[in-house]
Amino acid sequence: QVQLVESGGGLVQAGGSLRLSCAASGSFFSIVTMGWYRQAPGNQRELVGRCFNDGSRNYADSVKGRFTISRDNAKNTVYLQMNSLLPEDTAVYYCNAAARRSSYSAITYDYWGQGTQVTVSS
């Protein structure tokens, strides 16, 4: 019931920056968390960072100090500002949202975007 549309991926040199965006739409009661995951070829999908609706943030240690997640609740949009990019940041980045479907159930369901490729050249 939630559609996630990602944008902003591309090719950038090491040390450069990219900004990813993800907008959620559809039928849902509320979105509890929004975040970003990534998956490189041959690797498991890993958490990059996520935003909770109380304003707190989690980041993977590998991106702390370089990546920043922000969230616009009014637009149901999450952003990932990536600075000082490294070749090891190369991956497909996936937007994730955990949403409640109704006002009478606190259960959340995970939704995923289609992914956007980020490639960092050395």
CSV table of N, CA and C in Angstrom, one decimal:
chain,number,residue,atom,x,y,z
A,1,GLN,N,0.8,-1.2,0.0
A,1,GLN,CA,0.0,0.0,0.0
A,1,GLN,C,0.8,1.3,0.0
A,2,VAL,N,2.1,1.1,0.1
A,2,VAL,CA,3.1,2.2,0.0
A,2,VAL,C,4.0,2.0,-1.2
A,3,GLN,N,4.1,3.1,-2.0
A,3,GLN,CA,5.0,3.1,-3.1
A,3,GLN,C,6.1,4.1,-2.8
A,4,LEU,N,7.3,3.6,-3.0
A,4,LEU,CA,8.5,4.4,-2.8
A,4,LEU,C,9.2,4.7,-4.1
A,5,VAL,N,9.4,6.0,-4.3
A,5,VAL,CA,10.1,6.4,-5.6
A,5,VAL,C,11.4,7.1,-5.2
A,6,GLU,N,12.5,6.5,-5.7
A,6,GLU,CA,13.8,7.0,-5.4
A,6,GLU,C,14.4,7.7,-6.6
A,7,SER,N,15.3,8.6,-6.3
A,7,SER,CA,16.0,9.4,-7.3
A,7,SER,C,17.3,9.9,-6.8
A,8,GLY,N,18.2,10.3,-7.7
A,8,GLY,CA,19.4,10.9,-7.2
A,8,GLY,C,20.7,10.1,-7.4
A,9,GLY,N,20.5,8.8,-7.7
A,9,GLY,CA,21.7,8.0,-7.9
A,9,GLY,C,22.5,8.4,-9.2
A,10,GLY,N,23.7,7.9,-9.3
A,10,GLY,CA,24.5,8.2,-10.4
A,10,GLY,C,26.0,7.9,-10.2
A,11,LEU,N,26.8,8.4,-11.0
A,11,LEU,CA,28.2,8.2,-11.0
A,11,LEU,C,28.9,9.4,-10.5
A,12,VAL,N,29.8,9.2,-9.6
A,12,VAL,CA,30.6,10.3,-9.0
A,12,VAL,C,32.0,9.9,-8.6
A,13,GLN,N,32.9,10.8,-8.7
A,13,GLN,CA,34.3,10.5,-8.3
A,13,GLN,C,34.4,10.4,-6.8
A,14,ALA,N,35.4,9.7,-6.3
A,14,ALA,CA,35.7,9.6,-4.9
A,14,ALA,C,35.9,11.0,-4.3
A,15,GLY,N,35.3,11.2,-3.2
A,15,GLY,CA,35.4,12.6,-2.6
A,15,GLY,C,34.2,13.5,-2.9
A,16,GLY,N,33.4,13.0,-3.9
A,16,GLY,CA,32.3,13.8,-4.3
A,16,GLY,C,31.1,13.6,-3.5
A,17,SER,N,30.0,14.1,-3.9
A,17,SER,CA,28.7,14.1,-3.2
A,17,SER,C,27.5,13.7,-4.1
A,18,LEU,N,26.6,13.1,-3.5
A,18,LEU,CA,25.3,12.8,-4.1
A,18,LEU,C,24.2,13.0,-3.1
A,19,ARG,N,23.0,13.3,-3.5
A,19,ARG,CA,21.9,13.4,-2.7
A,19,ARG,C,20.8,12.5,-3.2
A,20,LEU,N,20.3,11.6,-2.4
A,20,LEU,CA,19.3,10.7,-2.8
A,20,LEU,C,18.0,11.1,-2.2
A,21,SER,N,16.9,10.9,-2.9
A,21,SER,CA,15.6,11.3,-2.4
A,21,SER,C,14.6,10.1,-2.6
A,22,CYS,N,13.7,10.0,-1.7
A,22,CYS,CA,12.7,8.9,-1.7
A,22,CYS,C,11.4,9.5,-1.2
A,23,ALA,N,10.4,9.4,-2.0
A,23,ALA,CA,9.0,9.9,-1.7
A,23,ALA,C,8.1,8.7,-1.6
A,24,ALA,N,7.3,8.7,-0.5
A,24,ALA,CA,6.4,7.7,-0.3
A,24,ALA,C,5.0,8.2,-0.6
A,25,SER,N,4.2,7.3,-1.2
A,25,SER,CA,2.8,7.6,-1.5
A,25,SER,C,2.0,6.3,-1.4
A,26,GLY,N,0.7,6.5,-1.5
A,26,GLY,CA,-0.2,5.3,-1.4
A,26,GLY,C,-1.2,5.5,-0.2
A,27,SER,N,-1.7,4.3,0.1
A,27,SER,CA,-2.7,4.2,1.2
A,27,SER,C,-2.1,3.6,2.4
A,28,PHE,N,-2.0,4.4,3.5
A,28,PHE,CA,-1.5,4.0,4.8
A,28,PHE,C,-1.9,5.0,5.8
A,29,PHE,N,-1.8,4.5,7.1
A,29,PHE,CA,-2.2,5.4,8.2
A,29,PHE,C,-1.1,6.3,8.5
A,30,SER,N,0.1,5.8,8.7
A,30,SER,CA,1.3,6.6,9.0
A,30,SER,C,2.5,5.9,8.7
A,31,ILE,N,3.6,6.6,8.5
A,31,ILE,CA,4.9,6.0,8.3
A,31,ILE,C,5.7,6.2,9.6
A,32,VAL,N,6.2,5.1,10.1
A,32,VAL,CA,6.9,5.2,11.4
A,32,VAL,C,8.4,5.5,11.2
A,33,THR,N,9.0,4.8,10.3
A,33,THR,CA,10.4,5.0,10.0
A,33,THR,C,10.6,5.1,8.5
A,34,MET,N,11.6,5.8,8.1
A,34,MET,CA,12.1,5.8,6.7
A,34,MET,C,13.6,5.7,6.8
A,35,GLY,N,14.2,5.0,5.8
A,35,GLY,CA,15.6,4.9,5.8
A,35,GLY,C,16.2,4.4,4.5
A,36,TRP,N,17.4,4.1,4.6
A,36,TRP,CA,18.2,3.7,3.4
A,36,TRP,C,19.0,2.5,3.7
A,37,TYR,N,19.0,1.5,2.8
A,37,TYR,CA,19.8,0.4,2.8
A,37,TYR,C,20.6,0.3,1.5
A,38,ARG,N,21.7,-0.5,1.5
A,38,ARG,CA,22.4,-0.6,0.3
A,38,ARG,C,22.9,-2.1,0.1
A,39,GLN,N,23.1,-2.4,-1.1
A,39,GLN,CA,23.6,-3.8,-1.4
A,39,GLN,C,24.6,-3.7,-2.6
A,40,ALA,N,25.8,-4.2,-2.3
A,40,ALA,CA,26.8,-4.3,-3.4
A,40,ALA,C,26.8,-5.7,-3.9
A,41,PRO,N,27.2,-5.9,-5.1
A,41,PRO,CA,27.2,-7.2,-5.7
A,41,PRO,C,27.9,-8.2,-4.8
A,42,GLY,N,27.3,-9.4,-4.6
A,42,GLY,CA,27.9,-10.4,-3.7
A,42,GLY,C,27.8,-10.2,-2.3
A,43,ASN,N,27.2,-9.1,-1.9
A,43,ASN,CA,27.1,-8.7,-0.4
A,43,ASN,C,25.6,-8.8,0.0
A,44,GLN,N,25.5,-8.9,1.3
A,44,GLN,CA,24.1,-8.8,1.9
A,44,GLN,C,23.7,-7.3,1.9
A,45,ARG,N,22.4,-7.1,1.9
A,45,ARG,CA,21.9,-5.8,2.1
A,45,ARG,C,22.2,-5.3,3.5
A,46,GLU,N,22.6,-4.1,3.6
A,46,GLU,CA,23.0,-3.6,4.9
A,46,GLU,C,22.3,-2.2,5.1
A,47,LEU,N,22.1,-1.9,6.4
A,47,LEU,CA,21.5,-0.6,6.8
A,47,LEU,C,22.6,0.5,6.5
A,48,VAL,N,22.1,1.5,5.9
A,48,VAL,CA,22.9,2.8,5.8
A,48,VAL,C,22.5,3.7,7.0
A,49,GLY,N,21.2,4.0,7.1
A,49,GLY,CA,20.7,4.8,8.1
A,49,GLY,C,19.2,4.9,8.0
A,50,ARG,N,18.6,5.3,9.1
A,50,ARG,CA,17.2,5.4,9.1
A,50,ARG,C,16.7,6.5,10.1
A,51,CYS,N,15.6,7.0,9.8
A,51,CYS,CA,15.0,8.1,10.6
A,51,CYS,C,13.7,7.6,11.3
A,52,PHE,N,13.6,7.8,12.6
A,52,PHE,CA,12.4,7.5,13.3
A,52,PHE,C,11.6,8.7,13.5
A,53,ASN,N,10.3,8.5,13.7
A,53,ASN,CA,9.4,9.7,13.7
A,53,ASN,C,9.5,10.5,15.0
A,54,ASP,N,10.4,10.1,15.9
A,54,ASP,CA,10.7,11.0,17.1
A,54,ASP,C,11.9,11.9,16.8
A,55,GLY,N,12.4,11.8,15.6
A,55,GLY,CA,13.6,12.6,15.2
A,55,GLY,C,14.9,12.0,15.3
A,56,SER,N,15.0,10.8,15.9
A,56,SER,CA,16.2,10.1,16.1
A,56,SER,C,16.7,9.5,14.8
A,57,ARG,N,18.0,9.3,14.8
A,57,ARG,CA,18.7,8.7,13.6
A,57,ARG,C,19.6,7.6,14.0
A,58,ASN,N,19.7,6.6,13.1
A,58,ASN,CA,20.7,5.6,13.2
A,58,ASN,C,21.5,5.6,11.9
A,59,TYR,N,22.8,5.4,12.1
A,59,TYR,CA,23.7,5.3,10.9
A,59,TYR,C,24.6,4.1,11.1
A,60,ALA,N,25.0,3.5,10.0
A,60,ALA,CA,26.1,2.5,10.0
A,60,ALA,C,27.4,3.2,10.3
A,61,ASP,N,28.2,2.5,11.0
A,61,ASP,CA,29.5,3.1,11.4
A,61,ASP,C,30.3,3.5,10.2
A,62,SER,N,30.2,2.8,9.1
A,62,SER,CA,31.0,3.1,7.9
A,62,SER,C,30.6,4.4,7.3
A,63,VAL,N,29.5,5.0,7.6
A,63,VAL,CA,29.0,6.2,6.9
A,63,VAL,C,28.9,7.4,7.9
A,64,LYS,N,29.1,7.1,9.2
A,64,LYS,CA,28.9,8.2,10.1
A,64,LYS,C,29.9,9.3,9.9
A,65,GLY,N,29.4,10.6,9.9
A,65,GLY,CA,30.2,11.7,9.6
A,65,GLY,C,30.3,12.1,8.2
A,66,ARG,N,29.9,11.2,7.3
A,66,ARG,CA,29.9,11.4,5.9
A,66,ARG,C,28.5,11.5,5.3
A,67,PHE,N,27.6,10.7,5.8
A,67,PHE,CA,26.2,10.7,5.3
A,67,PHE,C,25.3,11.3,6.3
A,68,THR,N,24.2,12.0,5.8
A,68,THR,CA,23.2,12.5,6.6
A,68,THR,C,21.8,12.2,6.1
A,69,ILE,N,21.0,11.7,7.0
A,69,ILE,CA,19.6,11.4,6.6
A,69,ILE,C,18.7,12.5,7.2
A,70,SER,N,17.8,13.0,6.3
A,70,SER,CA,16.8,13.9,6.8
A,70,SER,C,15.5,13.5,6.3
A,71,ARG,N,14.5,14.0,6.9
A,71,ARG,CA,13.1,13.5,6.6
A,71,ARG,C,12.1,14.7,6.7
A,72,ASP,N,11.3,14.7,5.7
A,72,ASP,CA,10.2,15.7,5.6
A,72,ASP,C,8.9,15.0,5.8
A,73,ASN,N,8.4,15.0,7.0
A,73,ASN,CA,7.2,14.2,7.3
A,73,ASN,C,6.0,14.7,6.5
A,74,ALA,N,5.9,16.0,6.3
A,74,ALA,CA,4.8,16.5,5.6
A,74,ALA,C,4.7,16.0,4.1
A,75,LYS,N,5.9,15.7,3.6
A,75,LYS,CA,6.0,15.2,2.2
A,75,LYS,C,6.2,13.7,2.2
A,76,ASN,N,6.3,13.1,3.3
A,76,ASN,CA,6.7,11.7,3.4
A,76,ASN,C,7.9,11.3,2.5
A,77,THR,N,8.9,12.1,2.7
A,77,THR,CA,10.1,12.0,1.9
A,77,THR,C,11.3,11.9,2.8
A,78,VAL,N,12.2,11.1,2.4
A,78,VAL,CA,13.5,11.0,3.1
A,78,VAL,C,14.6,11.2,2.2
A,79,TYR,N,15.7,11.8,2.7
A,79,TYR,CA,16.8,12.2,1.8
A,79,TYR,C,18.1,11.6,2.4
A,80,LEU,N,19.0,11.3,1.6
A,80,LEU,CA,20.3,10.8,2.0
A,80,LEU,C,21.3,11.7,1.3
A,81,GLN,N,22.0,12.6,2.1
A,81,GLN,CA,23.0,13.4,1.6
A,81,GLN,C,24.3,12.6,1.8
A,82,MET,N,25.0,12.3,0.8
A,82,MET,CA,26.3,11.5,0.8
A,82,MET,C,27.4,12.4,0.4
A,83,ASN,N,28.3,12.6,1.4
A,83,ASN,CA,29.5,13.4,1.1
A,83,ASN,C,30.8,12.6,1.3
A,84,SER,N,31.9,13.0,0.8
A,84,SER,CA,33.1,12.3,0.9
A,84,SER,C,33.0,10.9,0.5
A,85,LEU,N,32.4,10.7,-0.7
A,85,LEU,CA,32.1,9.3,-1.1
A,85,LEU,C,33.4,8.5,-1.4
A,86,LEU,N,33.3,7.2,-1.1
A,86,LEU,CA,34.4,6.3,-1.3
A,86,LEU,C,34.0,5.2,-2.3
A,87,PRO,N,34.9,4.6,-3.0
A,87,PRO,CA,34.6,3.5,-3.9
A,87,PRO,C,33.8,2.4,-3.2
A,88,GLU,N,34.1,2.2,-1.9
A,88,GLU,CA,33.3,1.1,-1.2
A,88,GLU,C,31.9,1.5,-0.9
A,89,ASP,N,31.5,2.7,-1.2
A,89,ASP,CA,30.1,3.1,-1.1
A,89,ASP,C,29.3,2.7,-2.3
A,90,THR,N,30.0,2.2,-3.3
A,90,THR,CA,29.3,1.8,-4.5
A,90,THR,C,28.3,0.6,-4.2
A,91,ALA,N,27.1,0.8,-4.6
A,91,ALA,CA,26.0,-0.2,-4.3
A,91,ALA,C,24.7,0.3,-4.9
A,92,VAL,N,23.8,-0.6,-4.9
A,92,VAL,CA,22.4,-0.2,-5.1
A,92,VAL,C,21.8,0.3,-3.8
A,93,TYR,N,21.3,1.5,-3.8
A,93,TYR,CA,20.7,2.0,-2.5
A,93,TYR,C,19.2,1.9,-2.6
A,94,TYR,N,18.6,1.4,-1.5
A,94,TYR,CA,17.2,1.1,-1.5
A,94,TYR,C,16.5,1.9,-0.4
A,95,CYS,N,15.5,2.6,-0.7
A,95,CYS,CA,14.7,3.3,0.3
A,95,CYS,C,13.8,2.3,1.0
A,96,ASN,N,13.6,2.5,2.2
A,96,ASN,CA,12.7,1.6,3.1
A,96,ASN,C,11.8,2.5,3.9
A,97,ALA,N,10.6,2.0,4.1
A,97,ALA,CA,9.6,2.6,4.9
A,97,ALA,C,8.9,1.6,5.7
A,98,ALA,N,8.7,1.8,7.0
A,98,ALA,CA,7.8,1.0,7.8
A,98,ALA,C,6.6,1.8,8.1
A,99,ALA,N,5.4,1.3,7.7
A,99,ALA,CA,4.2,2.0,7.8
A,99,ALA,C,3.1,1.2,8.5
A,100,ARG,N,2.3,2.0,9.2
A,100,ARG,CA,1.1,1.4,9.7
A,100,ARG,C,0.0,1.5,8.7
A,101,ARG,N,-0.8,0.5,8.6
A,101,ARG,CA,-1.9,0.4,7.6
A,101,ARG,C,-3.2,1.0,8.1
A,102,SER,N,-3.4,1.0,9.4
A,102,SER,CA,-4.7,1.5,9.9
A,102,SER,C,-4.5,2.1,11.3
A,103,SER,N,-5.5,2.8,11.7
A,103,SER,CA,-5.4,3.5,13.0
A,103,SER,C,-5.6,2.5,14.2
A,104,TYR,N,-6.2,1.4,13.9
A,104,TYR,CA,-6.5,0.4,15.0
A,104,TYR,C,-5.5,-0.7,15.1
A,105,SER,N,-4.5,-0.7,14.3
A,105,SER,CA,-3.4,-1.7,14.4
A,105,SER,C,-2.1,-1.0,14.5
A,106,ALA,N,-1.2,-1.4,15.4
A,106,ALA,CA,0.1,-0.8,15.6
A,106,ALA,C,1.1,-1.5,14.8
A,107,ILE,N,0.7,-2.6,14.1
A,107,ILE,CA,1.7,-3.4,13.3
A,107,ILE,C,2.2,-2.5,12.1
A,108,THR,N,3.5,-2.6,11.9
A,108,THR,CA,4.1,-1.9,10.8
A,108,THR,C,4.5,-2.9,9.7
A,109,TYR,N,4.5,-2.5,8.5
A,109,TYR,CA,4.9,-3.3,7.4
A,109,TYR,C,6.0,-2.6,6.6
A,110,ASP,N,6.9,-3.4,6.1
A,110,ASP,CA,8.1,-2.8,5.4
A,110,ASP,C,7.8,-2.7,3.9
A,111,TYR,N,8.2,-1.6,3.4
A,111,TYR,CA,8.1,-1.4,1.9
A,111,TYR,C,9.4,-1.0,1.4
A,112,TRP,N,9.7,-1.3,0.2
A,112,TRP,CA,11.0,-1.0,-0.4
A,112,TRP,C,10.8,-0.4,-1.8
A,113,GLY,N,11.7,0.5,-2.0
A,113,GLY,CA,11.8,1.1,-3.4
A,113,GLY,C,12.5,0.2,-4.3
A,114,GLN,N,12.6,0.6,-5.6
A,114,GLN,CA,13.2,-0.2,-6.6
A,114,GLN,C,14.7,-0.2,-6.6
A,115,GLY,N,15.3,0.7,-5.9
A,115,GLY,CA,16.7,0.8,-5.8
A,115,GLY,C,17.3,1.8,-6.8
A,116,THR,N,18.3,2.5,-6.4
A,116,THR,CA,19.0,3.4,-7.3
A,116,THR,C,20.5,3.2,-7.2
A,117,GLN,N,21.2,3.1,-8.4
A,117,GLN,CA,22.6,2.8,-8.4
A,117,GLN,C,23.4,4.0,-8.0
A,118,VAL,N,24.4,3.8,-7.1
A,118,VAL,CA,25.4,4.8,-6.8
A,118,VAL,C,26.7,4.1,-7.1
A,119,THR,N,27.5,4.8,-8.0
A,119,THR,CA,28.8,4.3,-8.4
A,119,THR,C,29.8,5.3,-8.1
A,120,VAL,N,30.8,5.0,-7.3
A,120,VAL,CA,31.9,5.9,-6.9
A,120,VAL,C,33.2,5.4,-7.5
A,121,SER,N,33.8,6.2,-8.4
A,121,SER,CA,35.0,5.9,-9.1
A,121,SER,C,36.2,6.4,-8.3
A,122,SER,N,37.3,5.7,-8.4
A,122,SER,CA,38.5,6.0,-7.6
A,122,SER,C,39.3,7.0,-8.5
